[in-house]
Tab-separated table of C-alpha atoms in Angstrom:
chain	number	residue	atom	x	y	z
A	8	UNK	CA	0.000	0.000	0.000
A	9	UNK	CA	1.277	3.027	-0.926
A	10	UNK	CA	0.470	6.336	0.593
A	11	UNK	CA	-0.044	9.982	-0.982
A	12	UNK	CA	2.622	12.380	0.705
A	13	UNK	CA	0.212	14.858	0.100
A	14	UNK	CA	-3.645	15.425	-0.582
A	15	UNK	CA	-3.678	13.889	-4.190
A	16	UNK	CA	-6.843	15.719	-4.739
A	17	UNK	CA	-8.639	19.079	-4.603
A	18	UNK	CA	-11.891	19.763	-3.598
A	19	UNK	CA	-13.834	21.598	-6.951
A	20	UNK	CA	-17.820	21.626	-8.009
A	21	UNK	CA	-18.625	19.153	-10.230
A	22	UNK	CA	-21.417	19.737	-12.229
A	23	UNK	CA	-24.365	18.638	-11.290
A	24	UNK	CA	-23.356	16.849	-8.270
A	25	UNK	CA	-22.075	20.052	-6.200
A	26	UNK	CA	-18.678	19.470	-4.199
A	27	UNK	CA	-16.531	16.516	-5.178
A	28	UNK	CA	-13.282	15.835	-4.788
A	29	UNK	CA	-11.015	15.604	-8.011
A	30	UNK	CA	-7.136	14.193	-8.325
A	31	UNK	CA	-4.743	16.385	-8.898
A	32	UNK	CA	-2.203	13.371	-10.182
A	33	UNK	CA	-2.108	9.633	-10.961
A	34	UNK	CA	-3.133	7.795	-8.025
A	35	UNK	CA	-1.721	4.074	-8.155
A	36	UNK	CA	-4.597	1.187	-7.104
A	37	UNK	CA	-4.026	0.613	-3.458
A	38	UNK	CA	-2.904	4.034	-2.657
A	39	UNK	CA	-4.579	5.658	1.005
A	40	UNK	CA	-5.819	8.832	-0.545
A	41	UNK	CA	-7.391	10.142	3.131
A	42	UNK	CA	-7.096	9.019	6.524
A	43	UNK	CA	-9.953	11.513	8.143
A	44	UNK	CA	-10.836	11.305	11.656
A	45	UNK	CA	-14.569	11.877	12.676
A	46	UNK	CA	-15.774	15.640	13.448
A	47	UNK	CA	-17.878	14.224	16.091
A	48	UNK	CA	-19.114	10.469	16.628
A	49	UNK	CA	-22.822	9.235	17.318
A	50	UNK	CA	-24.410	5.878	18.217
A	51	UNK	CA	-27.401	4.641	16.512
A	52	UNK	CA	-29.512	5.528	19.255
A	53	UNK	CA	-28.367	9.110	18.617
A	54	UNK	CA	-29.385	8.933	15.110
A	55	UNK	CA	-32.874	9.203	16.504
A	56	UNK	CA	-34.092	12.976	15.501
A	57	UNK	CA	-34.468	14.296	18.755
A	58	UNK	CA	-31.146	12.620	20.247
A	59	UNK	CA	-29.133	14.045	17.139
A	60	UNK	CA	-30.645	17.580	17.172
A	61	UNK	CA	-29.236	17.599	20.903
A	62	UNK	CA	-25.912	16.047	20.057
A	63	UNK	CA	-25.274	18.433	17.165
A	64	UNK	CA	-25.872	21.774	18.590
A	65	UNK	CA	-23.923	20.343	21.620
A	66	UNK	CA	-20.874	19.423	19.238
A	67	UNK	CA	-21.064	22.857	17.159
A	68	UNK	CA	-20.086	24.840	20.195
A	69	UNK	CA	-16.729	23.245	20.515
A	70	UNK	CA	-16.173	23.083	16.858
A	71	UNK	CA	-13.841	26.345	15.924
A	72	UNK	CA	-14.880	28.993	13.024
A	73	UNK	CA	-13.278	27.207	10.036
A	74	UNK	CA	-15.040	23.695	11.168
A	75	UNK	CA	-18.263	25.318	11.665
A	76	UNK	CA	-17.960	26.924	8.247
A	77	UNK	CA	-16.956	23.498	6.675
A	78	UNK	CA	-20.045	21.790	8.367
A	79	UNK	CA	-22.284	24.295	7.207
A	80	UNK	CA	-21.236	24.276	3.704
A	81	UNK	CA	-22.245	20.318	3.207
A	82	UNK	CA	-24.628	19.062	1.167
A	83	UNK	CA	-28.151	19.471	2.714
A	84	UNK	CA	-30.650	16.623	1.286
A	85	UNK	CA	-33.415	17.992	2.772
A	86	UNK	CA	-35.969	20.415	1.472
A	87	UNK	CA	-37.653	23.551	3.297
A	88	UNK	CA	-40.906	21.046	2.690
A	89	UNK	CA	-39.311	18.199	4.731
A	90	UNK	CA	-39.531	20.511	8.018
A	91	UNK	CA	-35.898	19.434	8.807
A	92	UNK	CA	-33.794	22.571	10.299
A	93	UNK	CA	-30.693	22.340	7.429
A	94	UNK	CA	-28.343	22.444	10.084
A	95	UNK	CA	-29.834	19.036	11.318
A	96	UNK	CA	-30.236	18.076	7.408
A	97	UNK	CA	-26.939	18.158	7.365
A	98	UNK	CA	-25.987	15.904	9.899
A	99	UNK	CA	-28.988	13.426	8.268
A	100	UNK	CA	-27.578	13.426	5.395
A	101	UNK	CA	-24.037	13.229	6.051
A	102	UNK	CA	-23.684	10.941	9.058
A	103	UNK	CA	-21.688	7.576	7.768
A	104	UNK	CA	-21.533	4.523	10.670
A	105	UNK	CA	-18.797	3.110	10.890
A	106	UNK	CA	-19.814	-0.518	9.214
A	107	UNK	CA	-22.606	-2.450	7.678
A	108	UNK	CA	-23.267	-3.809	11.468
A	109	UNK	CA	-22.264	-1.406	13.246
A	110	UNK	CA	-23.544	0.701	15.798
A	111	UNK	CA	-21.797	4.030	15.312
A	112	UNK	CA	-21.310	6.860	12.876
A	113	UNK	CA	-19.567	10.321	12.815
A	114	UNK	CA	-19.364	12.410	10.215
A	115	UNK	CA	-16.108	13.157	8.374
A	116	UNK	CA	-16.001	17.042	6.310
A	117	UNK	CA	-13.774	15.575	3.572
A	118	UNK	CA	-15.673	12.264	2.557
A	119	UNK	CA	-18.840	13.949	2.697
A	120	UNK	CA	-17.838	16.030	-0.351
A	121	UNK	CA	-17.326	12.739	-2.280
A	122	UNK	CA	-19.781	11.803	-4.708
A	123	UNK	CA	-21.477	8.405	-5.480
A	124	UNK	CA	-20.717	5.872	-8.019
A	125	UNK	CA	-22.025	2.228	-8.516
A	126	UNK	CA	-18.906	1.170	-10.001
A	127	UNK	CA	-17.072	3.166	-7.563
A	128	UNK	CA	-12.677	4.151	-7.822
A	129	UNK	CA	-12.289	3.947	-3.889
A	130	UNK	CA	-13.175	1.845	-1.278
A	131	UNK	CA	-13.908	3.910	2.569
A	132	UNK	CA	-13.695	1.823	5.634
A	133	UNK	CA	-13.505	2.699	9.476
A	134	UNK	CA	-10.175	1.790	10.783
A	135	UNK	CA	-10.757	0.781	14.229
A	136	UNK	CA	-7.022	0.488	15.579
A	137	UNK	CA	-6.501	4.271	14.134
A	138	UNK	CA	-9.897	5.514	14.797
A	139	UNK	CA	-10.066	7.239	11.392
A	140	UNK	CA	-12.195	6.395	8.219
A	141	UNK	CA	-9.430	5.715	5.483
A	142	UNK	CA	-9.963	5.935	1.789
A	143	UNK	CA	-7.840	4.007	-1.124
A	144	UNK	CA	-7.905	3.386	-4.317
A	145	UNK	CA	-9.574	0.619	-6.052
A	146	UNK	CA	-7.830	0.999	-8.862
A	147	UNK	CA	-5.338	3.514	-10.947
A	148	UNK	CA	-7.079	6.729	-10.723
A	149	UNK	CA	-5.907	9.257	-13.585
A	150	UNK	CA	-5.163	12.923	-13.086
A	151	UNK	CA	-8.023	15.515	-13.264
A	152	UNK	CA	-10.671	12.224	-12.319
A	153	UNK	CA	-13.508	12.676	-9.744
A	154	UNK	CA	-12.916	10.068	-6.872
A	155	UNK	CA	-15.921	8.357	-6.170
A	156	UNK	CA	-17.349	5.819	-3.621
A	157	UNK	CA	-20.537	4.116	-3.164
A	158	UNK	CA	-22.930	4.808	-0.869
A	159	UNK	CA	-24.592	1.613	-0.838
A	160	UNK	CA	-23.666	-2.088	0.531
A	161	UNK	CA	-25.212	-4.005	-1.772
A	162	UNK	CA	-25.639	-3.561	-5.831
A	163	UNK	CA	-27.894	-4.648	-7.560
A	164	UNK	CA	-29.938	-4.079	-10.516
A	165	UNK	CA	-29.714	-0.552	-12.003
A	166	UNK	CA	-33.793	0.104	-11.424
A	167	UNK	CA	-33.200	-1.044	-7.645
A	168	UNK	CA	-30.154	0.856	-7.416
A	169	UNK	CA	-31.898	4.157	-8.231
A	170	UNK	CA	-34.767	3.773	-6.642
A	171	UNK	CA	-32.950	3.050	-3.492
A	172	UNK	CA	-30.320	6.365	-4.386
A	173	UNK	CA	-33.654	8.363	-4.609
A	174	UNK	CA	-35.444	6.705	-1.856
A	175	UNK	CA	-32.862	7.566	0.540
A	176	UNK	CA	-30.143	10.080	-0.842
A	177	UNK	CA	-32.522	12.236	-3.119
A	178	UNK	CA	-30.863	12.022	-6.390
A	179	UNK	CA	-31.010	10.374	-9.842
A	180	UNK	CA	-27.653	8.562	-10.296
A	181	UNK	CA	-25.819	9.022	-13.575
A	182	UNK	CA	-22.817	7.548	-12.984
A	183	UNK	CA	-20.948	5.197	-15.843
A	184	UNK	CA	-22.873	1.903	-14.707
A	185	UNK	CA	-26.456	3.502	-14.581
A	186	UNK	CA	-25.351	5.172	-17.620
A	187	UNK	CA	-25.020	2.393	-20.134
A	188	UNK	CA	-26.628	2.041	-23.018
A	189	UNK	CA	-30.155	0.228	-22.496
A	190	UNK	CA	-28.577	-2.990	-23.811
A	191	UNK	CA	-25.626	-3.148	-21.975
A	192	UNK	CA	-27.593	-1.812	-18.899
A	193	UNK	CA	-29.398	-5.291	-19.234
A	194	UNK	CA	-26.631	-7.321	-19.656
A	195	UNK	CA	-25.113	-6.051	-16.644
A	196	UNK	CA	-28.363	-6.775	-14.869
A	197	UNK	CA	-28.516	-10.182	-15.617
A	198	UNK	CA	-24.992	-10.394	-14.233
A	199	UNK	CA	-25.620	-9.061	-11.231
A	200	UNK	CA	-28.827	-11.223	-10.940
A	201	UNK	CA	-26.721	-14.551	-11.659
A	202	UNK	CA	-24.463	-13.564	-8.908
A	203	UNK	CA	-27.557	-12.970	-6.024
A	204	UNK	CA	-28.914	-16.141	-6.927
A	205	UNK	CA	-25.301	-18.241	-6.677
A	206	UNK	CA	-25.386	-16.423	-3.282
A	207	UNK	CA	-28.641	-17.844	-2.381
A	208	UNK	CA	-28.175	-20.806	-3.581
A	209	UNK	CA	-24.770	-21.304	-0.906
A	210	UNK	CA	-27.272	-20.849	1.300
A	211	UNK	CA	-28.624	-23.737	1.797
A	212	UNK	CA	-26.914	-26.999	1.090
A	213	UNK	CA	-24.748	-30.083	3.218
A	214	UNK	CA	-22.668	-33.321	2.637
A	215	UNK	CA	-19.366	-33.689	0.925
A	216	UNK	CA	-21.608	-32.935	-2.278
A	217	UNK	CA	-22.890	-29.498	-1.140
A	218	UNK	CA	-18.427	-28.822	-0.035
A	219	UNK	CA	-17.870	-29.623	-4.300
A	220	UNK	CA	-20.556	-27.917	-5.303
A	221	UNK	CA	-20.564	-24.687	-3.274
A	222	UNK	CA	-16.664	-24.590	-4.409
A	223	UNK	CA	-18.441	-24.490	-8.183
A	224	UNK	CA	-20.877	-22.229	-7.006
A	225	UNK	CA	-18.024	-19.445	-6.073
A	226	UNK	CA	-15.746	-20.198	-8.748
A	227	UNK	CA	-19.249	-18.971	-10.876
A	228	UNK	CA	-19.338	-15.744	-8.840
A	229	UNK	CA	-15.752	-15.269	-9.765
A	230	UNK	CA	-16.290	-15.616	-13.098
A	231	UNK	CA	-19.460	-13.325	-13.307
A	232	UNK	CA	-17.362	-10.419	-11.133
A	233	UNK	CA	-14.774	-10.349	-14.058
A	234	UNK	CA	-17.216	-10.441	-16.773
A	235	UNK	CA	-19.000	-7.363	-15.091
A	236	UNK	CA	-15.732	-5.800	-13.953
A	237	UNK	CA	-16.394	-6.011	-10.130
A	238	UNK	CA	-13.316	-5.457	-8.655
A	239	UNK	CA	-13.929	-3.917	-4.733
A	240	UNK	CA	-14.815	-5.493	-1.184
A	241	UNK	CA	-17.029	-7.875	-3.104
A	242	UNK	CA	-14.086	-10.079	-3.692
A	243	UNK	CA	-12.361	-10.761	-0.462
A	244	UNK	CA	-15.946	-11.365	1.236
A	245	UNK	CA	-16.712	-14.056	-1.343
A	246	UNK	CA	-12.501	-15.485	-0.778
A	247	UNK	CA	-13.836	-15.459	3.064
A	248	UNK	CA	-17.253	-17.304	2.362
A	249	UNK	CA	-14.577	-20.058	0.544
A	250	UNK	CA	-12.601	-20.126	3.349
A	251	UNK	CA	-15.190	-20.707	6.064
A	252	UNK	CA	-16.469	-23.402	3.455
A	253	UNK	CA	-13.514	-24.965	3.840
A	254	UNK	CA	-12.718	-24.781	7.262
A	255	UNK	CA	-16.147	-26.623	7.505
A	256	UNK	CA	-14.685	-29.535	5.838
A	257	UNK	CA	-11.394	-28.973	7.589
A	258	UNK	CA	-9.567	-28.131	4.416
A	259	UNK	CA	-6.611	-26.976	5.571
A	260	UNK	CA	-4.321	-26.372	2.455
A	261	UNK	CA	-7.696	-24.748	0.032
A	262	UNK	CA	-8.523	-22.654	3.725
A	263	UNK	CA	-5.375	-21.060	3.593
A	264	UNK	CA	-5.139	-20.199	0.325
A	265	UNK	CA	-8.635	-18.435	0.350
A	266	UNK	CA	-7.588	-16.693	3.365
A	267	UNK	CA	-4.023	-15.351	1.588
A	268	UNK	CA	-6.416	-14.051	-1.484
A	269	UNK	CA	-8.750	-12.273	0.495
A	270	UNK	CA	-6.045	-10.775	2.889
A	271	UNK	CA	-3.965	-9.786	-0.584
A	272	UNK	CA	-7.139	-8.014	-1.692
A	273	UNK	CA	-8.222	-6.346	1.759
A	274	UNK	CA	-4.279	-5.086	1.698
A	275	UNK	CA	-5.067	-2.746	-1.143
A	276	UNK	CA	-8.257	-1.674	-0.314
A	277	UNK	CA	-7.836	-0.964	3.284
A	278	UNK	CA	-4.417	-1.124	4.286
A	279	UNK	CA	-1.294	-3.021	6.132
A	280	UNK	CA	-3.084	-1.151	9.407
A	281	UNK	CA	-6.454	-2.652	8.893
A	282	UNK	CA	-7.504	-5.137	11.682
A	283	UNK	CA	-9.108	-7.453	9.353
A	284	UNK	CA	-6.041	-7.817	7.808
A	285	UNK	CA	-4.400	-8.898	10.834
A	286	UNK	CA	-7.199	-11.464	11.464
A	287	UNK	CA	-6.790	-12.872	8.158
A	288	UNK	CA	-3.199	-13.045	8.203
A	289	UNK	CA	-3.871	-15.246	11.570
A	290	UNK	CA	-6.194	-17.446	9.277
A	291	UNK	CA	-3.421	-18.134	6.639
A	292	UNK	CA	-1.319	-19.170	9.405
A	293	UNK	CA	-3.692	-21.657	11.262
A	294	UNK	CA	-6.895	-21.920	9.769
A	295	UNK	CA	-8.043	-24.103	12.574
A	296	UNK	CA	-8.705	-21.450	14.820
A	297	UNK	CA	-11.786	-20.097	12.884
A	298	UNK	CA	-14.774	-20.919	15.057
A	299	UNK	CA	-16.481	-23.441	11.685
A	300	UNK	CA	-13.274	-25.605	11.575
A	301	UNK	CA	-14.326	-29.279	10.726
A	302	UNK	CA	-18.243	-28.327	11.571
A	303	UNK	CA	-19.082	-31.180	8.720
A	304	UNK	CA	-16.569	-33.572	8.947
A	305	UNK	CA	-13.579	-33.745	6.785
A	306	UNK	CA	-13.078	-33.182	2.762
A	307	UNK	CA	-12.443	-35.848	0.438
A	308	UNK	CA	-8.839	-36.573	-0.499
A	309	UNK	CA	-7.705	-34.856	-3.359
A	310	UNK	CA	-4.170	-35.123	-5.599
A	311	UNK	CA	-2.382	-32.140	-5.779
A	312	UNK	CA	1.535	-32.811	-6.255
A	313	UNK	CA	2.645	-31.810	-9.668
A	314	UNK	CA	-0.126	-29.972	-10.763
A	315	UNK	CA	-0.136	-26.857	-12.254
A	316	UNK	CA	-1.457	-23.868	-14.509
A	317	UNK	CA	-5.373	-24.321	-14.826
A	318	UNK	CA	-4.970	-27.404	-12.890
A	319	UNK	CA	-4.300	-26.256	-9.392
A	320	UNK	CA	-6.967	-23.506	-10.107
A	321	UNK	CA	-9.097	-26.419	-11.067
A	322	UNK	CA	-8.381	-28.306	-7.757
A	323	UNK	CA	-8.453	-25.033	-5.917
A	324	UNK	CA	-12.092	-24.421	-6.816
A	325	UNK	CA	-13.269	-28.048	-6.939
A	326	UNK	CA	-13.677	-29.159	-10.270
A	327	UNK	CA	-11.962	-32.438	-9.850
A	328	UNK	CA	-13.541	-33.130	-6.221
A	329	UNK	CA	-17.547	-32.027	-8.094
A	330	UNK	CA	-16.497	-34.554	-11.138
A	331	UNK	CA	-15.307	-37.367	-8.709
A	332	UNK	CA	-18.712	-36.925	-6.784
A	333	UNK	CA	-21.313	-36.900	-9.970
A	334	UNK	CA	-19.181	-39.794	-11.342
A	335	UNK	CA	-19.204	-41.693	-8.480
């Protein structure tokens, strides 16, 4: 992971969009473009109107000039119609927790000026060992481009995708994947569908047979996520659902190679400092210790001395194992 010596961006108005933040260079994948710590914190129980109204006007008198003028210049969602005060709009609209689970948020002046993409160029996360939301780059970013990061946990197809952006951010999104041609736009839908419906189908499932076939099943996902050009969080969480498979079946040399891909992926995107990294590095080293180990029994031998190319990634995924099990 590299990091930028200095801010590799500028703040500018994009049009249509407001503020955004722009680079001012070539920004190499992996790079941490912002490490921000929170202008003030809440707890979900906070985010409740009345709690936050109270907590904000509390935090704004020990905020100096400059902040106050920063807070006050982010975007407002909220209309006059709404009957939200805009300096509690604000906070509404700004407030990011800290994970999909968890049960705090603060809001950060910086990020908030980035704008949303579905096919975003960064990846945000809350780095609980530093206490500060860091930002890096999902790929090379080139000079004069708007960095972007997505405001939602999921995707999906594009009619969900706006309707949710409208539903609960209160704009249209134009970005390059809601902007493909109708077409491609359906292609891209089908893709996405094909991937929720291998994740449902992992769902449910036992026996050696369901160990080779989920294996399939992921090696699928993989397959779609290149096709559609997914490259973000998406792929070390579907590395970690292999691994857990794995460790289910007490498959210790496929467990720690699933492990090693996800950490080499969670590297980039959220840095050496990152305490999932840390936990994942302890996975590669003994995947025993994961809570699932050998839940269902063992795997079925397998041969893997002297293989190589396609065939290790063939054995890695389970193609031999799912053959040896329908031809059995």
């Amino acid at each position: 992971m590299e990091k930028a010596a200095t801010k590799p961006y500028v703040m500018r108005e994009v049009p249509g969009k407001g503020k955004g933040l722009i680079a001012t260079s070539k920004i190499p994948k992996g790079t941490r473009i912002l490490s921000e710590a929170p202008l003030f914190q809440v707890s979900s129980v906070e985010i409740r109107p009345d709690v936050l109204e109270a907590l904000i006007v509390s935090e704004l008198h020990h905020l100096t000039k400059d902040q106050k003028r920063a807070y006050v210049s982010l975007r407002n969602s909220y209309s006059k119609e709404s009957g939200v005060r805009p300096i509690f709009g604000i906070a509404k609209t700004n407030v990011l927790l800290f994970g999909t689970h968890e049960p705090e948020g603060g809001l950060f002046l910086e990020m908030s000026c980035m704008n949303h993409s579905c096919r975003p160029n960064t990846h945000y996360n809350w780095n609980n060992k530093t206490e500060r939301l860091t930002i890096h780059a999902l790929r090379d970013i080139q000079d004069g481009e708007e960095l972007t990061v997505s405001y939602m946990t999921q995707t999906g197809p594009r009619v969900h995708r706006q309707k949710f952006l409208e539903d609960c951010f209160f704009f249209h999104c134009e970005c390059e994947l809601c902007g493909l041609s109708p077409g491609a736009s359906e292609e891209s839908d089908m893709r996405l569908l094909e991937i929720a419906a291998i994740e449902h189908e992992l769902e449910d499932g036992n026996g050696t047979f369901y160990y080779a076939k989920a294996l399939a099943l992921l090696r699928e996902i993989f397959a779609v996520f290149r096709e559609e050009g997914i490259w973000d969080q998406s792929i070390p969480k579907v590395h970690v659902v292999a691994f857990q498979i794995a460790c289910m079946y007490a498959d210790e040399r496929r467990a720690k190679i699933f492990a090693q891909r996800a950490l080499d992926v969670r590297v980039v995107i959220e840095g050496e400092d990152s305490l999932e990294v840390a936990k994942l590095r302890g996975y590669v080293e003994n995947p025993s210790q994961h809570a699932s180990w050998q839940l269902r029994g063992r795997s079925p031998p397998d041969e893997v001395a002297r293989m190589e190319g396609s065939e290790v990634d063939d054995w890695l995924w389970g193609k031999m194992t799912l053959e040896a099990a329908l031809n059995g």
